[in-house]
Amino acid sequence: MSANFVLTLSCADRPGIVAAITTELAALNANIAESNQFWDRETGRFFMRLAFAAPDGMSRETIEKALKAPIARFDMQTMLSDESRRKRIAILVSKFDHTLLHLLYQIRVGWLDADVAAVISNHEEARKIAEDAGIPFHYLPVTKDTKAEQEAQILDIVRSTGADLVVLARYMQVLSDQLSTRLFGQVINIHHSFLPSFKGAKPYHQAHERGVKIIGATAHYVTPDLDEGPIIEQETARVTHAMSPDDLVAAGRDIESRVLARAVKLHLENRVMLNGKKTVVFG
C-alpha cells in the first residue's frame, strides 16, 4: 500500500514554484492525488496544498531531502504531514455538550479521522459521555485564583497525550494570553455567534431583541485577542419574528455542531493555512 502525504507550502509568488515541487515528486515516482493553489494578490504570497502517494517503503526523510533544494530556492514555509498517522485531539467542554456529542459521533462513523486523547472539563457533566466512549476524562475546576495552575494542567495533558489539536467545544472559559500563544494554530474554538456581531453573553437573546433574520456560528483559531482569531468556517440560518429565544438557541446548537466539526476536519486534513489574520482554506 502506498504511503499518503500532504505537503503545504507558502512563499512569495513567482514563476516556477509548482514545477519545482512537482518535478521532484515525479522523480520520486510519487503520484499526486490532489493539488490546490492560491495567489494572494494583495500580499504577493502563494499558497499550495499537495496530497500525494509515495512508493511503498519511502520514508518521510527521503521526501524531505528531495524537496530541500526547491524549498531553499523559493524560501518556502512548508509542512509535510504523514497521513498514515492518525491524528489525536483533546476536547475541552463545559456544561453544553452538543458539540462534543457531534464530534464523537462523526469520529465514530469515520467522517472525522482522529482519536480523542482526552476530554477536559471544568464541570462534571461530560464525565459520563467521555467514559461511555472509553475516553479519559479530566475534571479540572477553575477559579480566577487557580486559572494559571489549571491551564498548566491542561497543557500537561495535551503534551502527555500527544494531542495534535485542542478543540474548545463550548468551553466557557477564556484561555489566557500565555496558553493561547503557546498553542497558537493548534486550538479551534466555536463561537456561538456569526462573528463579529453580538459578542458576549446570550448572543441569541441579543439577536432576538434586535429582530435579526440571520443567526450563525463561527469556528476560528484561538489567539490572545478574544474572538479575533483567524476564521476557519462559518454558517448562517434564516430566522423569523415568530421564533422565540429558545428556538434560536435550538437552531444555533445545530449550526455550532456542524461548523465546529467541519473546521476540525479541515484542520486535520491540513486544508487550512494561516495568512496573517486570515486563513486560506482549501475545500
Tab-separated table of C-alpha atoms in Angstrom:
chain	number	residue	atom	x	y	z
A	1	MET	CA	0.000	0.000	0.000
A	2	SER	CA	1.299	3.487	-0.857
A	3	ALA	CA	2.038	5.943	1.927
A	4	ASN	CA	-0.035	9.097	1.776
A	5	PHE	CA	1.430	12.526	2.459
A	6	VAL	CA	0.185	16.110	2.393
A	7	LEU	CA	2.559	18.965	1.651
A	8	THR	CA	1.514	22.544	2.359
A	9	LEU	CA	3.700	25.494	1.462
A	10	SER	CA	3.690	29.268	1.193
A	11	CYS	CA	6.203	31.709	-0.230
A	12	ALA	CA	6.482	34.905	-2.246
A	13	ASP	CA	4.812	34.334	-5.599
A	14	ARG	CA	6.987	33.944	-8.687
A	15	PRO	CA	7.135	31.640	-11.712
A	16	GLY	CA	8.313	28.053	-11.342
A	17	ILE	CA	7.076	27.165	-7.851
A	18	VAL	CA	4.645	24.421	-8.840
A	19	ALA	CA	7.034	22.994	-11.444
A	20	ALA	CA	9.915	22.841	-8.966
A	21	ILE	CA	7.922	20.865	-6.401
A	22	THR	CA	6.098	18.537	-8.786
A	23	THR	CA	9.301	17.745	-10.711
A	24	GLU	CA	10.933	16.473	-7.519
A	25	LEU	CA	7.869	14.422	-6.615
A	26	ALA	CA	7.758	12.925	-10.104
A	27	ALA	CA	11.429	11.930	-9.752
A	28	LEU	CA	10.443	10.026	-6.605
A	29	ASN	CA	7.686	8.272	-8.588
A	30	ALA	CA	5.107	9.872	-6.286
A	31	ASN	CA	1.544	10.171	-7.586
A	32	ILE	CA	-0.267	13.488	-6.951
A	33	ALA	CA	-3.851	12.867	-5.860
A	34	GLU	CA	-4.960	16.454	-5.208
A	35	SER	CA	-3.495	19.890	-5.859
A	36	ASN	CA	-4.751	23.294	-4.717
A	37	GLN	CA	-3.112	26.668	-5.215
A	38	PHE	CA	-3.938	30.252	-4.275
A	39	TRP	CA	-2.184	33.513	-5.118
A	40	ASP	CA	-2.994	36.334	-2.706
A	41	ARG	CA	-2.576	39.349	-4.941
A	42	GLU	CA	-2.788	41.774	-2.017
A	43	THR	CA	0.228	40.330	-0.224
A	44	GLY	CA	2.011	38.642	-3.127
A	45	ARG	CA	2.009	35.322	-1.252
A	46	PHE	CA	1.488	31.952	-2.902
A	47	PHE	CA	-0.136	29.028	-1.093
A	48	MET	CA	-0.283	25.392	-2.164
A	49	ARG	CA	-1.529	22.078	-0.826
A	50	LEU	CA	-0.462	18.830	-2.467
A	51	ALA	CA	-1.765	15.405	-1.482
A	52	PHE	CA	0.270	12.567	-2.945
A	53	ALA	CA	1.054	8.865	-2.635
A	54	ALA	CA	4.684	7.781	-2.395
A	55	PRO	CA	6.005	4.337	-3.354
A	56	ASP	CA	5.913	1.627	-0.712
A	57	GLY	CA	8.685	1.906	1.824
A	58	MET	CA	9.578	5.507	1.024
A	59	SER	CA	10.303	7.436	4.195
A	60	ARG	CA	9.373	10.962	5.156
A	61	GLU	CA	13.094	11.755	5.362
A	62	THR	CA	13.598	10.750	1.709
A	63	ILE	CA	10.830	13.096	0.601
A	64	GLU	CA	12.124	15.972	2.719
A	65	LYS	CA	15.621	15.509	1.289
A	66	ALA	CA	14.281	15.591	-2.285
A	67	LEU	CA	12.331	18.795	-1.625
A	68	LYS	CA	15.169	20.569	0.165
A	69	ALA	CA	16.509	22.321	-2.953
A	70	PRO	CA	13.228	23.895	-4.197
A	71	ILE	CA	12.283	24.847	-0.637
A	72	ALA	CA	15.550	26.733	-0.257
A	73	ARG	CA	15.371	28.216	-3.764
A	74	PHE	CA	11.951	29.776	-3.211
A	75	ASP	CA	12.346	30.393	0.557
A	76	MET	CA	9.238	28.340	1.271
A	77	GLN	CA	7.495	27.763	4.574
A	78	THR	CA	6.440	24.133	4.413
A	79	MET	CA	4.823	21.349	6.386
A	80	LEU	CA	4.897	17.688	5.344
A	81	SER	CA	2.283	15.520	7.034
A	82	ASP	CA	2.274	11.720	7.024
A	83	GLU	CA	-1.413	10.915	6.662
A	84	SER	CA	-0.887	7.301	7.695
A	85	ARG	CA	-0.549	8.554	11.276
A	86	ARG	CA	-3.956	9.006	12.871
A	87	LYS	CA	-4.316	12.432	14.498
A	88	ARG	CA	-5.168	12.890	18.181
A	89	ILE	CA	-7.349	15.633	19.631
A	90	ALA	CA	-8.112	16.918	23.112
A	91	ILE	CA	-11.602	18.316	23.628
A	92	LEU	CA	-12.394	20.962	26.231
A	93	VAL	CA	-16.023	21.348	27.223
A	94	SER	CA	-18.097	22.953	29.984
A	95	LYS	CA	-21.807	22.222	30.544
A	96	PHE	CA	-23.143	22.407	26.981
A	97	ASP	CA	-22.439	19.034	25.374
A	98	HIS	CA	-23.994	19.241	21.889
A	99	THR	CA	-20.769	19.990	20.007
A	100	LEU	CA	-18.881	17.317	21.979
A	101	LEU	CA	-21.510	14.710	21.136
A	102	HIS	CA	-21.471	15.680	17.458
A	103	LEU	CA	-17.677	15.395	17.274
A	104	LEU	CA	-17.743	11.967	18.913
A	105	TYR	CA	-20.449	10.793	16.502
A	106	GLN	CA	-18.537	11.997	13.437
A	107	ILE	CA	-15.440	10.192	14.694
A	108	ARG	CA	-17.427	7.012	15.381
A	109	VAL	CA	-18.875	6.905	11.855
A	110	GLY	CA	-15.479	7.691	10.305
A	111	TRP	CA	-16.189	11.131	8.854
A	112	LEU	CA	-13.563	12.597	11.182
A	113	ASP	CA	-10.342	10.600	11.059
A	114	ALA	CA	-8.991	11.123	14.555
A	115	ASP	CA	-8.818	9.725	18.063
A	116	VAL	CA	-9.899	11.689	21.123
A	117	ALA	CA	-6.972	11.587	23.511
A	118	ALA	CA	-8.803	13.333	26.355
A	119	VAL	CA	-11.931	15.194	27.349
A	120	ILE	CA	-11.161	18.025	29.758
A	121	SER	CA	-13.828	19.971	31.603
A	122	ASN	CA	-14.306	22.472	34.388
A	123	HIS	CA	-17.588	20.706	35.209
A	124	GLU	CA	-18.591	17.075	35.816
A	125	GLU	CA	-21.477	16.941	33.336
A	126	ALA	CA	-19.439	15.460	30.473
A	127	ARG	CA	-17.817	12.683	32.503
A	128	LYS	CA	-20.370	10.001	31.586
A	129	ILE	CA	-20.218	10.915	27.891
A	130	ALA	CA	-16.438	10.521	27.883
A	131	GLU	CA	-16.374	7.348	29.943
A	132	ASP	CA	-19.104	5.714	27.839
A	133	ALA	CA	-16.920	6.400	24.792
A	134	GLY	CA	-13.841	4.996	26.519
A	135	ILE	CA	-12.086	8.365	26.603
A	136	PRO	CA	-10.064	9.571	29.619
A	137	PHE	CA	-11.948	12.359	31.401
A	138	HIS	CA	-10.130	15.096	33.316
A	139	TYR	CA	-12.123	17.249	35.727
A	140	LEU	CA	-10.221	20.496	36.203
A	141	PRO	CA	-12.346	23.090	38.025
A	142	VAL	CA	-11.128	26.648	37.717
A	143	THR	CA	-11.465	29.943	39.529
A	144	LYS	CA	-9.794	33.281	38.948
A	145	ASP	CA	-7.220	32.360	41.593
A	146	THR	CA	-6.474	28.898	40.198
A	147	LYS	CA	-6.571	29.672	36.459
A	148	ALA	CA	-2.797	29.572	35.933
A	149	GLU	CA	-2.484	26.231	37.734
A	150	GLN	CA	-5.471	24.768	35.873
A	151	GLU	CA	-4.110	25.834	32.485
A	152	ALA	CA	-0.734	24.304	33.353
A	153	GLN	CA	-2.584	21.012	33.938
A	154	ILE	CA	-4.353	21.365	30.580
A	155	LEU	CA	-1.024	21.912	28.837
A	156	ASP	CA	0.461	18.877	30.585
A	157	ILE	CA	-2.431	16.699	29.399
A	158	VAL	CA	-2.133	17.984	25.830
A	159	ARG	CA	1.578	17.241	25.770
A	160	SER	CA	1.456	13.876	27.566
A	161	THR	CA	-1.299	12.551	25.301
A	162	GLY	CA	0.425	13.748	22.138
A	163	ALA	CA	-2.664	15.699	21.063
A	164	ASP	CA	-2.236	17.377	17.682
A	165	LEU	CA	-5.241	19.668	18.144
A	166	VAL	CA	-7.192	21.195	21.021
A	167	VAL	CA	-10.900	21.753	20.386
A	168	LEU	CA	-12.930	24.140	22.538
A	169	ALA	CA	-16.355	22.520	22.248
A	170	ARG	CA	-18.326	25.257	24.024
A	171	TYR	CA	-15.660	25.519	26.719
A	172	MET	CA	-16.914	28.556	28.585
A	173	GLN	CA	-13.561	29.810	29.811
A	174	VAL	CA	-11.302	32.341	28.125
A	175	LEU	CA	-7.812	30.939	27.609
A	176	SER	CA	-5.031	33.111	28.946
A	177	ASP	CA	-2.751	35.016	26.597
A	178	GLN	CA	0.088	32.714	27.632
A	179	LEU	CA	-1.714	29.472	26.775
A	180	SER	CA	-3.198	30.926	23.577
A	181	THR	CA	0.275	31.934	22.423
A	182	ARG	CA	1.926	28.621	23.317
A	183	LEU	CA	-0.712	26.652	21.412
A	184	PHE	CA	-1.173	29.085	18.523
A	185	GLY	CA	-2.540	27.352	15.445
A	186	GLN	CA	-3.411	24.258	17.495
A	187	VAL	CA	-6.631	25.431	19.202
A	188	ILE	CA	-10.010	25.766	17.479
A	189	ASN	CA	-12.942	27.471	19.180
A	190	ILE	CA	-16.609	27.525	18.232
A	191	HIS	CA	-18.133	30.936	18.805
A	192	HIS	CA	-21.879	30.845	19.328
A	193	SER	CA	-22.499	33.761	17.001
A	194	PHE	CA	-21.744	34.856	13.474
A	195	LEU	CA	-18.706	36.985	14.241
A	196	PRO	CA	-18.270	39.851	14.686
A	197	SER	CA	-21.895	40.520	15.684
A	198	PHE	CA	-23.439	40.032	19.115
A	199	LYS	CA	-20.379	39.212	21.160
A	200	GLY	CA	-20.579	38.405	24.849
A	201	ALA	CA	-23.277	36.783	26.928
A	202	LYS	CA	-26.537	35.423	25.464
A	203	PRO	CA	-25.867	36.263	21.814
A	204	TYR	CA	-29.078	34.593	20.643
A	205	HIS	CA	-31.108	36.701	23.068
A	206	GLN	CA	-29.353	39.832	21.804
A	207	ALA	CA	-30.139	38.744	18.264
A	208	HIS	CA	-33.769	38.141	19.191
A	209	GLU	CA	-34.095	41.578	20.793
A	210	ARG	CA	-32.736	43.167	17.615
A	211	GLY	CA	-35.112	41.166	15.414
A	212	VAL	CA	-32.365	39.656	13.283
A	213	LYS	CA	-33.248	37.466	10.317
A	214	ILE	CA	-29.979	35.510	10.243
A	215	ILE	CA	-28.071	33.763	13.030
A	216	GLY	CA	-24.882	31.799	12.739
A	217	ALA	CA	-21.737	30.347	14.266
A	218	THR	CA	-18.017	30.830	13.683
A	219	ALA	CA	-15.113	28.422	14.144
A	220	HIS	CA	-11.746	30.139	14.491
A	221	TYR	CA	-8.243	29.650	15.792
A	222	VAL	CA	-7.689	30.945	19.308
A	223	THR	CA	-5.377	33.919	19.789
A	224	PRO	CA	-4.732	36.275	22.716
A	225	ASP	CA	-7.232	38.671	21.105
A	226	LEU	CA	-10.580	37.334	22.286
A	227	ASP	CA	-12.734	36.037	19.398
A	228	GLU	CA	-10.456	37.760	16.874
A	229	GLY	CA	-8.508	34.693	15.721
A	230	PRO	CA	-8.321	33.643	12.062
A	231	ILE	CA	-11.694	32.300	10.913
A	232	ILE	CA	-11.851	28.747	9.542
A	233	GLU	CA	-15.542	28.095	8.946
A	234	GLN	CA	-18.921	29.822	9.331
A	235	GLU	CA	-22.575	29.102	8.683
A	236	THR	CA	-25.819	31.052	8.938
A	237	ALA	CA	-29.517	30.195	9.095
A	238	ARG	CA	-32.637	32.223	8.355
A	239	VAL	CA	-34.870	33.015	11.333
A	240	THR	CA	-38.173	34.835	11.655
A	241	HIS	CA	-40.017	37.144	14.040
A	242	ALA	CA	-42.154	34.192	15.141
A	243	MET	CA	-39.224	32.338	16.682
A	244	SER	CA	-38.582	32.577	20.418
A	245	PRO	CA	-35.130	32.880	22.012
A	246	ASP	CA	-35.313	29.145	22.760
A	247	ASP	CA	-35.999	28.467	19.080
A	248	LEU	CA	-32.909	30.480	18.182
A	249	VAL	CA	-30.840	28.582	20.734
A	250	ALA	CA	-32.010	25.246	19.275
A	251	ALA	CA	-31.162	26.350	15.742
A	252	GLY	CA	-27.847	27.686	16.969
A	253	ARG	CA	-26.907	24.396	18.603
A	254	ASP	CA	-27.269	22.608	15.266
A	255	ILE	CA	-25.201	25.205	13.444
A	256	GLU	CA	-22.474	25.244	16.091
A	257	SER	CA	-22.114	21.469	15.944
A	258	ARG	CA	-21.812	21.371	12.158
A	259	VAL	CA	-19.461	24.329	11.868
A	260	LEU	CA	-17.076	23.054	14.544
A	261	ALA	CA	-16.949	19.561	13.039
A	262	ARG	CA	-16.193	20.961	9.580
A	263	ALA	CA	-13.455	23.208	10.957
A	264	VAL	CA	-11.862	20.280	12.785
A	265	LYS	CA	-11.982	18.167	9.618
A	266	LEU	CA	-10.392	20.939	7.537
A	267	HIS	CA	-7.597	21.316	10.080
A	268	LEU	CA	-6.964	17.581	10.422
A	269	GLU	CA	-6.689	17.271	6.638
A	270	ASN	CA	-4.181	20.162	6.512
A	271	ARG	CA	-6.540	22.259	4.388
A	272	VAL	CA	-6.188	25.431	6.481
A	273	MET	CA	-3.202	27.736	6.082
A	274	LEU	CA	-2.639	30.913	8.035
A	275	ASN	CA	-2.361	34.099	6.000
A	276	GLY	CA	-1.783	36.877	8.508
A	277	LYS	CA	-5.048	37.467	10.357
A	278	LYS	CA	-6.926	35.398	7.773
A	279	THR	CA	-6.876	31.840	6.548
A	280	VAL	CA	-6.562	30.145	3.208
A	281	VAL	CA	-8.940	27.168	3.260
A	282	PHE	CA	-8.685	24.561	0.531
A	283	GLY	CA	-12.004	22.695	0.485
